[in-house]
Coordinates of C-alpha atoms in Angstrom, one line a residue:
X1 CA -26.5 4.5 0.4
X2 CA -23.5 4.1 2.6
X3 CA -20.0 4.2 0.4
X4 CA -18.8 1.0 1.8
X5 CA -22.0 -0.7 0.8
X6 CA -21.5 0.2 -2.7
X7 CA -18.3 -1.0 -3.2
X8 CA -19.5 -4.5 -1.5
X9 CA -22.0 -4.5 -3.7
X10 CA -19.5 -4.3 -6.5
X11 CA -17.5 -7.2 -4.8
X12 CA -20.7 -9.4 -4.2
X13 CA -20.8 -9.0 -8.0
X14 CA -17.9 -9.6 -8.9
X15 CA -17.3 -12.7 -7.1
X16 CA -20.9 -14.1 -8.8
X17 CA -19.5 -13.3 -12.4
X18 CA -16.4 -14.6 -11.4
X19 CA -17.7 -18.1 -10.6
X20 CA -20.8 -18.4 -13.3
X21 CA -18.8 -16.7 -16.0
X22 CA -15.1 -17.5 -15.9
X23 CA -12.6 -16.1 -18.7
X24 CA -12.6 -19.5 -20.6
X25 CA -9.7 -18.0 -23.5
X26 CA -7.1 -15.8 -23.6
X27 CA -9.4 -13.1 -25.5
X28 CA -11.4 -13.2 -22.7
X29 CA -8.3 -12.9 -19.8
X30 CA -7.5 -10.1 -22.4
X31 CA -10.3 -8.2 -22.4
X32 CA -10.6 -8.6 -18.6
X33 CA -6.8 -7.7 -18.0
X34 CA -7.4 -4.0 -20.2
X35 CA -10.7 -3.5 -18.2
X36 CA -9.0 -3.5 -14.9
X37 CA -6.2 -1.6 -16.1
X38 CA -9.0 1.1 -17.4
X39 CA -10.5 0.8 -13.8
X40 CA -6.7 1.4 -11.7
X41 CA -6.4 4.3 -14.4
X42 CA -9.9 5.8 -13.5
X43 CA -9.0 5.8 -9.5
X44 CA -5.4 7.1 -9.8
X45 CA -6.9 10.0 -12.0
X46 CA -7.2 12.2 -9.7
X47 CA -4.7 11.3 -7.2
X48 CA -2.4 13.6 -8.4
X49 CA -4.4 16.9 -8.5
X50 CA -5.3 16.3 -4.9
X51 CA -2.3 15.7 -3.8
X52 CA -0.1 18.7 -4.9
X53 CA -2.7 21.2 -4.2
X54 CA -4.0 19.9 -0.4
X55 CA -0.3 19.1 0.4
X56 CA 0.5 22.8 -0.7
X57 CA -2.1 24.3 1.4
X58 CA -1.2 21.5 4.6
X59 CA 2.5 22.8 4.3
X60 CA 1.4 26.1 4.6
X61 CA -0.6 25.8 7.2
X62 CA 1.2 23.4 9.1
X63 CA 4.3 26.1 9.0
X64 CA 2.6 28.9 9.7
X65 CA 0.9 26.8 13.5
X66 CA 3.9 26.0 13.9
X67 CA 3.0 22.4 14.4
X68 CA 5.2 21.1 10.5
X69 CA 7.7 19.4 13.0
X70 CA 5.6 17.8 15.3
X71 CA 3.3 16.2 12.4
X72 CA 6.6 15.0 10.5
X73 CA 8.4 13.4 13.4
X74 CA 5.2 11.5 14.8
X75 CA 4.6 10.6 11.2
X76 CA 7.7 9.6 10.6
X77 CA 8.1 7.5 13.8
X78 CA 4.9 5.6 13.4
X79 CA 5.5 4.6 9.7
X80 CA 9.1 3.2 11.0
X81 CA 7.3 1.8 13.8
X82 CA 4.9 -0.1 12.2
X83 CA 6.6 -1.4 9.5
X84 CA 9.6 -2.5 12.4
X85 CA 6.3 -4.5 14.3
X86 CA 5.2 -5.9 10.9
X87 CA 8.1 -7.1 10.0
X88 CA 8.8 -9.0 13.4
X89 CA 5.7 -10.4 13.5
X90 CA 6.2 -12.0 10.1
X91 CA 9.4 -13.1 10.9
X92 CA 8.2 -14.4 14.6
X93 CA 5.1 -16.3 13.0
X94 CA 7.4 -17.7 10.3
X95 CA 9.9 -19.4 12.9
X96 CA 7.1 -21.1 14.6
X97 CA 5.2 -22.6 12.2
X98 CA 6.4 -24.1 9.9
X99 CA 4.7 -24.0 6.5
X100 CA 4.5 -27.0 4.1
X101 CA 7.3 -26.7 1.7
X102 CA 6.8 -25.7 -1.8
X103 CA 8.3 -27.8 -4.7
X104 CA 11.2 -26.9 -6.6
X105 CA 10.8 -25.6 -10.2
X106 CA 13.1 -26.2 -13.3
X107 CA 11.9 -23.0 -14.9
X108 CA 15.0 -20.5 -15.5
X109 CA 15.7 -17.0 -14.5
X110 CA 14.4 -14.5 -16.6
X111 CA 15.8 -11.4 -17.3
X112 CA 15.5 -8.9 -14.4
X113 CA 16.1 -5.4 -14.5
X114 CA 18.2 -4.1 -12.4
X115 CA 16.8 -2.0 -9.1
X116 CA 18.6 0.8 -8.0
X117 CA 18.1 3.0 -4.8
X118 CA 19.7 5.7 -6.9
X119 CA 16.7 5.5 -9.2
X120 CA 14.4 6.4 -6.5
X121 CA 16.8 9.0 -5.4
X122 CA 17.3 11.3 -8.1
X123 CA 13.4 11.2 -9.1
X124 CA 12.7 13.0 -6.4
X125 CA 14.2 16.3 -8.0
X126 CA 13.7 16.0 -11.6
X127 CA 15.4 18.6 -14.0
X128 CA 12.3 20.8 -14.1
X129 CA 9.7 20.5 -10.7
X130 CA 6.8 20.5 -13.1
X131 CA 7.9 17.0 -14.0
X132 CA 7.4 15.6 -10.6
X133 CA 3.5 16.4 -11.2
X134 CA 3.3 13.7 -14.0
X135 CA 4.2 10.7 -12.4
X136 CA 1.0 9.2 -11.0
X137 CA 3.1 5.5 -10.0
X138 CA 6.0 7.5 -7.6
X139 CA 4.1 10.4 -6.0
X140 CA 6.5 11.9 -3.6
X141 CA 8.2 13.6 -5.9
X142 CA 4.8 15.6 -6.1
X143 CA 4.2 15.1 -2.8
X144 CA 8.1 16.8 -2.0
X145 CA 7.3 19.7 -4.8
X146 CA 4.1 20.6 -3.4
X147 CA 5.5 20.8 0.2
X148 CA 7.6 23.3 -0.6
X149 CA 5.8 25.5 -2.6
X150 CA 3.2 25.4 0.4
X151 CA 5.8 25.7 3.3
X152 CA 7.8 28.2 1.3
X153 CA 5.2 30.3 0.8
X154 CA 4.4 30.8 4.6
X155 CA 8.0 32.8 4.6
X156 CA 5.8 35.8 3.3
X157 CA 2.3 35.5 3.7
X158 CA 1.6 38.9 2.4
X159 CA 3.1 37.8 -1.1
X160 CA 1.5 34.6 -1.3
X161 CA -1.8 35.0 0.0
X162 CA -3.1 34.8 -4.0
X163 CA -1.0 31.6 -4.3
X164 CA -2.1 29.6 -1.3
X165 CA -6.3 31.1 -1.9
X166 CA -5.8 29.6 -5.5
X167 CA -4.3 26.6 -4.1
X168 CA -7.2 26.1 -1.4
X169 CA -9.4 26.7 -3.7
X170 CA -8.5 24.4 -6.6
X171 CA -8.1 22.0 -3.6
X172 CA -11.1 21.5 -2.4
X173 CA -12.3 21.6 -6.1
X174 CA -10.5 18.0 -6.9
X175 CA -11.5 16.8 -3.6
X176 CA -14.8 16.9 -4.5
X177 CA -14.1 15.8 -8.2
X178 CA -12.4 13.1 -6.5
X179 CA -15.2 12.2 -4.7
X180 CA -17.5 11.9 -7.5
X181 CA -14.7 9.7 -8.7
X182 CA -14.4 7.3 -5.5
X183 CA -18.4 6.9 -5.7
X184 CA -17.9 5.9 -9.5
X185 CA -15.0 3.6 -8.5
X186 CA -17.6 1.2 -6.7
X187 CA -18.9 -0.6 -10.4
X188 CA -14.9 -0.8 -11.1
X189 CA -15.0 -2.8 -8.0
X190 CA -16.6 -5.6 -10.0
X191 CA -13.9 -6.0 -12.8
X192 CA -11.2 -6.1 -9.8
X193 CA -13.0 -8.6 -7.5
X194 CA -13.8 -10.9 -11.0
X195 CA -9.8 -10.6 -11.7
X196 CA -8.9 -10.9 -7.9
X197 CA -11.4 -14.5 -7.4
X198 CA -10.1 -15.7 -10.8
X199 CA -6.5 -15.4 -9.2
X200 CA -7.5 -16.5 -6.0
X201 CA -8.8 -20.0 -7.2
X202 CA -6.5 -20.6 -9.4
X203 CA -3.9 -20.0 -6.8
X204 CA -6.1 -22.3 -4.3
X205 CA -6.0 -25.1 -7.0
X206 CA -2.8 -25.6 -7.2
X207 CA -2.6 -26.8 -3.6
X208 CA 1.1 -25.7 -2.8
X209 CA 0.3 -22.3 -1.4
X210 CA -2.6 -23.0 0.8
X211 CA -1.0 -23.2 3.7
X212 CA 0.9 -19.4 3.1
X213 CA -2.8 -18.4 2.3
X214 CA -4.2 -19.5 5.6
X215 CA -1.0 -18.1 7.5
X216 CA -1.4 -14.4 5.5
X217 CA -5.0 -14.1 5.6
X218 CA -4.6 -15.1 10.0
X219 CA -2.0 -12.8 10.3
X220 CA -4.7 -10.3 8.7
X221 CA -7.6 -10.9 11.1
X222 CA -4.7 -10.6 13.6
X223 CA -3.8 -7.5 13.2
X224 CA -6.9 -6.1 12.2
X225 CA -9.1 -6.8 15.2
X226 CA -6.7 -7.7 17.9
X227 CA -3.3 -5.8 17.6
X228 CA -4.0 -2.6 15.9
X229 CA -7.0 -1.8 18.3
X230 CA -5.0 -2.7 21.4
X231 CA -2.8 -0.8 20.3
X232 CA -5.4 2.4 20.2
X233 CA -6.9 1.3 23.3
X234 CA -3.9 1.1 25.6
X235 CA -1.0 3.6 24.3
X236 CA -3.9 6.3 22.3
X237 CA -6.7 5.5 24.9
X238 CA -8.9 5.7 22.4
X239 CA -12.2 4.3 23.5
X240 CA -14.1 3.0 20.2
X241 CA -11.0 2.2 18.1
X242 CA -13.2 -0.4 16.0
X243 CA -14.5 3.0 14.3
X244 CA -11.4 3.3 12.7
X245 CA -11.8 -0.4 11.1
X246 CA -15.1 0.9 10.1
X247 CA -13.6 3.8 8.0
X248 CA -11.2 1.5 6.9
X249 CA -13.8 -0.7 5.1
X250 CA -13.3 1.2 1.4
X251 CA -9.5 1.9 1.7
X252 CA -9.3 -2.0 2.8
X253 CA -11.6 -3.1 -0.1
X254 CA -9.9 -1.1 -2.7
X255 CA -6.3 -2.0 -1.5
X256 CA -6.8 -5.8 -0.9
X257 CA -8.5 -6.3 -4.2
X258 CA -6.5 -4.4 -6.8
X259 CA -3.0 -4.9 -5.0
X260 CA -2.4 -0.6 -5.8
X261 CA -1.5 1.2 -2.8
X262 CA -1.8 4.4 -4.3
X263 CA -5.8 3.8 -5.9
X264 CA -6.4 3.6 -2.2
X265 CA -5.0 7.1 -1.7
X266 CA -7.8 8.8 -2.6
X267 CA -10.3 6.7 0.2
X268 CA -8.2 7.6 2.7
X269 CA -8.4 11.0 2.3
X270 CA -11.8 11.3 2.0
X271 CA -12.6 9.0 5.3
X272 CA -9.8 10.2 7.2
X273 CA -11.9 13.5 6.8
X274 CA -15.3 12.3 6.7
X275 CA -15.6 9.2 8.8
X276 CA -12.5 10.4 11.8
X277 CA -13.0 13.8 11.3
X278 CA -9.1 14.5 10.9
X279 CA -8.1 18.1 10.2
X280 CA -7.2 18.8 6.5
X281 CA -3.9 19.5 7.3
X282 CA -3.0 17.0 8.7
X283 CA -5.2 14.5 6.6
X284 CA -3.3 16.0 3.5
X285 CA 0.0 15.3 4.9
X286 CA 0.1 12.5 6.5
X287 CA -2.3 9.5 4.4
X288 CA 0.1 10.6 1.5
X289 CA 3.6 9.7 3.7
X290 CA 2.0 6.3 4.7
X291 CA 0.9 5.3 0.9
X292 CA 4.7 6.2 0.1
X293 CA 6.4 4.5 3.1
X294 CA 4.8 3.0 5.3
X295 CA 4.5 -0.6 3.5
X296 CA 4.7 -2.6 6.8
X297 CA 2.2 -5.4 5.6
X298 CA 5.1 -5.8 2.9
X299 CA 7.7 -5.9 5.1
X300 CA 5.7 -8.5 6.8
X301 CA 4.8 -10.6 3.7
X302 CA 8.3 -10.9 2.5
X303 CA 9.6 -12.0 5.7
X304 CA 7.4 -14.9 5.6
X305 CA 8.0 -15.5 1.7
X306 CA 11.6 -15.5 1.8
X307 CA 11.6 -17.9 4.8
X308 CA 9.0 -20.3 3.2
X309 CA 11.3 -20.5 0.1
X310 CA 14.3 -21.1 2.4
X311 CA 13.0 -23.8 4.0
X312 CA 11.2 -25.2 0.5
X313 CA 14.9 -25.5 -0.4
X314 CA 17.0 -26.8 2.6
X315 CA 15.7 -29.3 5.9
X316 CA 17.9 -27.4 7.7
X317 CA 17.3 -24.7 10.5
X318 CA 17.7 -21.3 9.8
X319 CA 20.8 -19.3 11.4
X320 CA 20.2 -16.7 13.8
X321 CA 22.7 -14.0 11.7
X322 CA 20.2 -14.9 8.9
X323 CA 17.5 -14.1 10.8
X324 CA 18.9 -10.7 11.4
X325 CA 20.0 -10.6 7.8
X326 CA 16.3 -11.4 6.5
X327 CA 14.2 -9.5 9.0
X328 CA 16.7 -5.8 8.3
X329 CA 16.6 -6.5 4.7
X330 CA 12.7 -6.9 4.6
X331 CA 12.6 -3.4 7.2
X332 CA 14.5 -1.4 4.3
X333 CA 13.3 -3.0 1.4
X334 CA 9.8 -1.9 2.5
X335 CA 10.5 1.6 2.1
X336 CA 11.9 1.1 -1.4
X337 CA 8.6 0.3 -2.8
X338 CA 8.0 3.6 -3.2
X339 CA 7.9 3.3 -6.6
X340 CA 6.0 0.5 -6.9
X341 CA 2.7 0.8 -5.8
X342 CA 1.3 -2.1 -6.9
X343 CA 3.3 -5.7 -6.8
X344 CA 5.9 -4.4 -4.5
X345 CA 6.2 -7.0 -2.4
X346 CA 7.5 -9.8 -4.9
X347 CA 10.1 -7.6 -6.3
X348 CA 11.2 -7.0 -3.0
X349 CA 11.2 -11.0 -2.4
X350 CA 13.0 -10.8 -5.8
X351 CA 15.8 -8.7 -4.5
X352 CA 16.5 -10.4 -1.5
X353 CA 16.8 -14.0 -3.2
X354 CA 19.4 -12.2 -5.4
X355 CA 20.9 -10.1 -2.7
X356 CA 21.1 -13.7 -0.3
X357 CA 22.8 -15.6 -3.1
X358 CA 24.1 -19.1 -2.7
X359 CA 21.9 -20.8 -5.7
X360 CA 18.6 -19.0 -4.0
X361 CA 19.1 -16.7 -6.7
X362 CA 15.9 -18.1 -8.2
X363 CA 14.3 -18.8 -5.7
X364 CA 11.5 -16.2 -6.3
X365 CA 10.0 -18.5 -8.6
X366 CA 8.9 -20.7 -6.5
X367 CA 6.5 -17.7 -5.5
X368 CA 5.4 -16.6 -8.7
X369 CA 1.6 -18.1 -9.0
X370 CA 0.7 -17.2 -5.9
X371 CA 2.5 -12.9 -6.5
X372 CA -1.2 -11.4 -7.2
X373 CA -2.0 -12.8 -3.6
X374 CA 0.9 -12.1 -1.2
X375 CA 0.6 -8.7 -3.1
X376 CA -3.1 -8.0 -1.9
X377 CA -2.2 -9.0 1.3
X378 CA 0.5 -6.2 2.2
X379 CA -1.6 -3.9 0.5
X380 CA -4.5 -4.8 2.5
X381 CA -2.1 -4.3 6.0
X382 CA -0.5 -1.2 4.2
X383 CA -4.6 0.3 4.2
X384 CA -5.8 -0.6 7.6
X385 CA -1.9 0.7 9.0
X386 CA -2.8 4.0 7.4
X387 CA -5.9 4.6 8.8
X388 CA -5.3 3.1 12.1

């Protein structure tokens, strides 16, 4: 049976339980809350091990062909790319149509803690490099320790020809433990999609967000079928680009219904090799930069949050220097969700309501019921981005 059919399967199941059987206590939401947390711990498990030892080997390689420079910089310039398009088309759609403005809340600020670029920074060299290999949530720290090792040890191939055998070779062993562990994934499938619809209704019963749903999930379909295969078509002149929405299907599926960039790691790697045939390389190095960085459908998503709470505030238009201000703050806030793999997007909506001031400090609240959502959403663009 075809992967992607089980893991609809899964869904299809889901969504039954979800509607016959709903969590009618909070023992229940309980129960269902620390099953879903097993299921994101059971797909990131092996995340890790796959990613030190195939980006070890794909530095090594990519070094020694002479082609480490070439991967980076088109890497590099598609994820800024991207999330730059994103982010414009967010802010574009948002100027035109308007959406229907969202009530103000009494509730208070809570405490928020403090984010800090510097954070971010200085985890990326620990004290000890064995350290960055036990943080499953931030992963290029792993990703920036195995690189080396791997690129390193093309300086002398003679003396590391053990090293990089041992590292190919215990790759390939957790890709195919991985595997096994993407196939099991599909009946976790069910506990996310019973968690996702229980959100999603509850969301949709409130009435205040429908319109933002509509906008997000058009902007999806958008993107998804028009713009992203155009885009293969005419600049890649690729002549089937909807087989890459077809590989997509499982990355998509996971990504859009648990929110967690980084459980859909581990789908992109194996259908970027099985279903596109992309080198292992260059599979190895680049699906890992683009679950990091490239968070374009974020950058889209809180462009068109911050503007729907401006407006949900104030009548009045929207100058164009805050325009500018909103569309290069959501462009570098994007790539500071590194370290948050899943619910990125509404802490980054959180900063810039902070960061933009004049009493919209709280203004993220308006946004909290309808987080889990907007979330899946930019992690739904983030997958198909990566594979496309």
């Amino acid at each position: 049976m075809k992967l992607w059919l089980k893991y609809l399967i899964g869904i299809g199941a889901g969504l039954v339980l979800a509607i016959l059987i709903p969590p009618s206590s909070m023992q229940s939401r309980a129960v269902l809350d620390f099953i879903v947390e097993f299921v994101i711990r059971f797909g990131r498990y092996t995340v890790v091990p796959v990613l030190f030892f195939s980006v070890a080997v794909a530095g090594f390689k990519l070094r020694d062909e002479k082609l480490l420079f070439r991967t980076f910089r088109w890497t590099i310039l598609v994820i800024l790319a991207s999330t730059f398009a994103l982010m414009l088309l967010g802010l574009v759609s948002a100027l035109i149509i308007k959406l229907p403005r969202i009530p103000i809340t009494t509730e208070k600020v809570g405490e928020i803690s403090p984010f800090t670029w510097k954070t971010l920074i200085t985890k990326i060299f620990p004290y000890s490099g064995f350290e960055a290999m036990v943080d499953g949530i931030y992963l290029f720290p792993c990703f920036v320790f195995a690189f080396l090792a791997g690129a390193g040890s093309a300086s002398d191939k003679n003396a590391s020809k053990t090293a990089i055998g041992l590292f190919d070779s215990l790759s390939k062993v957790f890709y195919i433990v991985m595997t096994f562990f993407t196939e099991i994934l599909a009946v976790g499938m069910i506990a996310l999609m019973f968690r996702w619809t229980i959100e999603f209704l509850a969301t949709l019963r409130t009435g205040v967000y429908n319109g933002l749903v509509v906008m997000l999930f058009v902007e999806l379909l958008v993107i998804a079928f028009v713009i992203y295969p155009l885009v293969l078509r005419l600049l890649c002149h690729e002549m089937h680009p909807y087989r890459i929405l077809y590989a997509s299907i499982c990355p998509f599926l996971v990504a859009f219904f648990s929110g967690d960039t980084n459980l859909a790691l581990g789908l992109h790697l194996r259908h970027g090799k099985e279903s596109l045939g992309i080198r292992r390389r260059v599979n190895a190095f680049t699906y890992p930069l683009f679950s990091i960085f490239g968070r374009g459908g974020a950058a889209l998503v809180q462009t068109i949050s911050f503007i729907l709470i401006l407006r949900s505030y104030s009548s009045l238009g929207i100058p164009v220097s805050d325009m500018f201000w909103i569309g290069g703050i959501s462009f570098v806030l994007s790539f500071s969700l590194a370290g948050f793999p899943s619910g990125g997007p509404f802490i980054a909506v959180t900063a810039m309501c902070l960061l933009y001031g004049r009493n919209f400090e709280s203004g993220y609240l308006l946004l909290k019921n309808a987080a889990p959502l907007i979330c899946a959403m930019a992690a739904g663009i983030d997958a198909l981005t990566a594979m496309f």
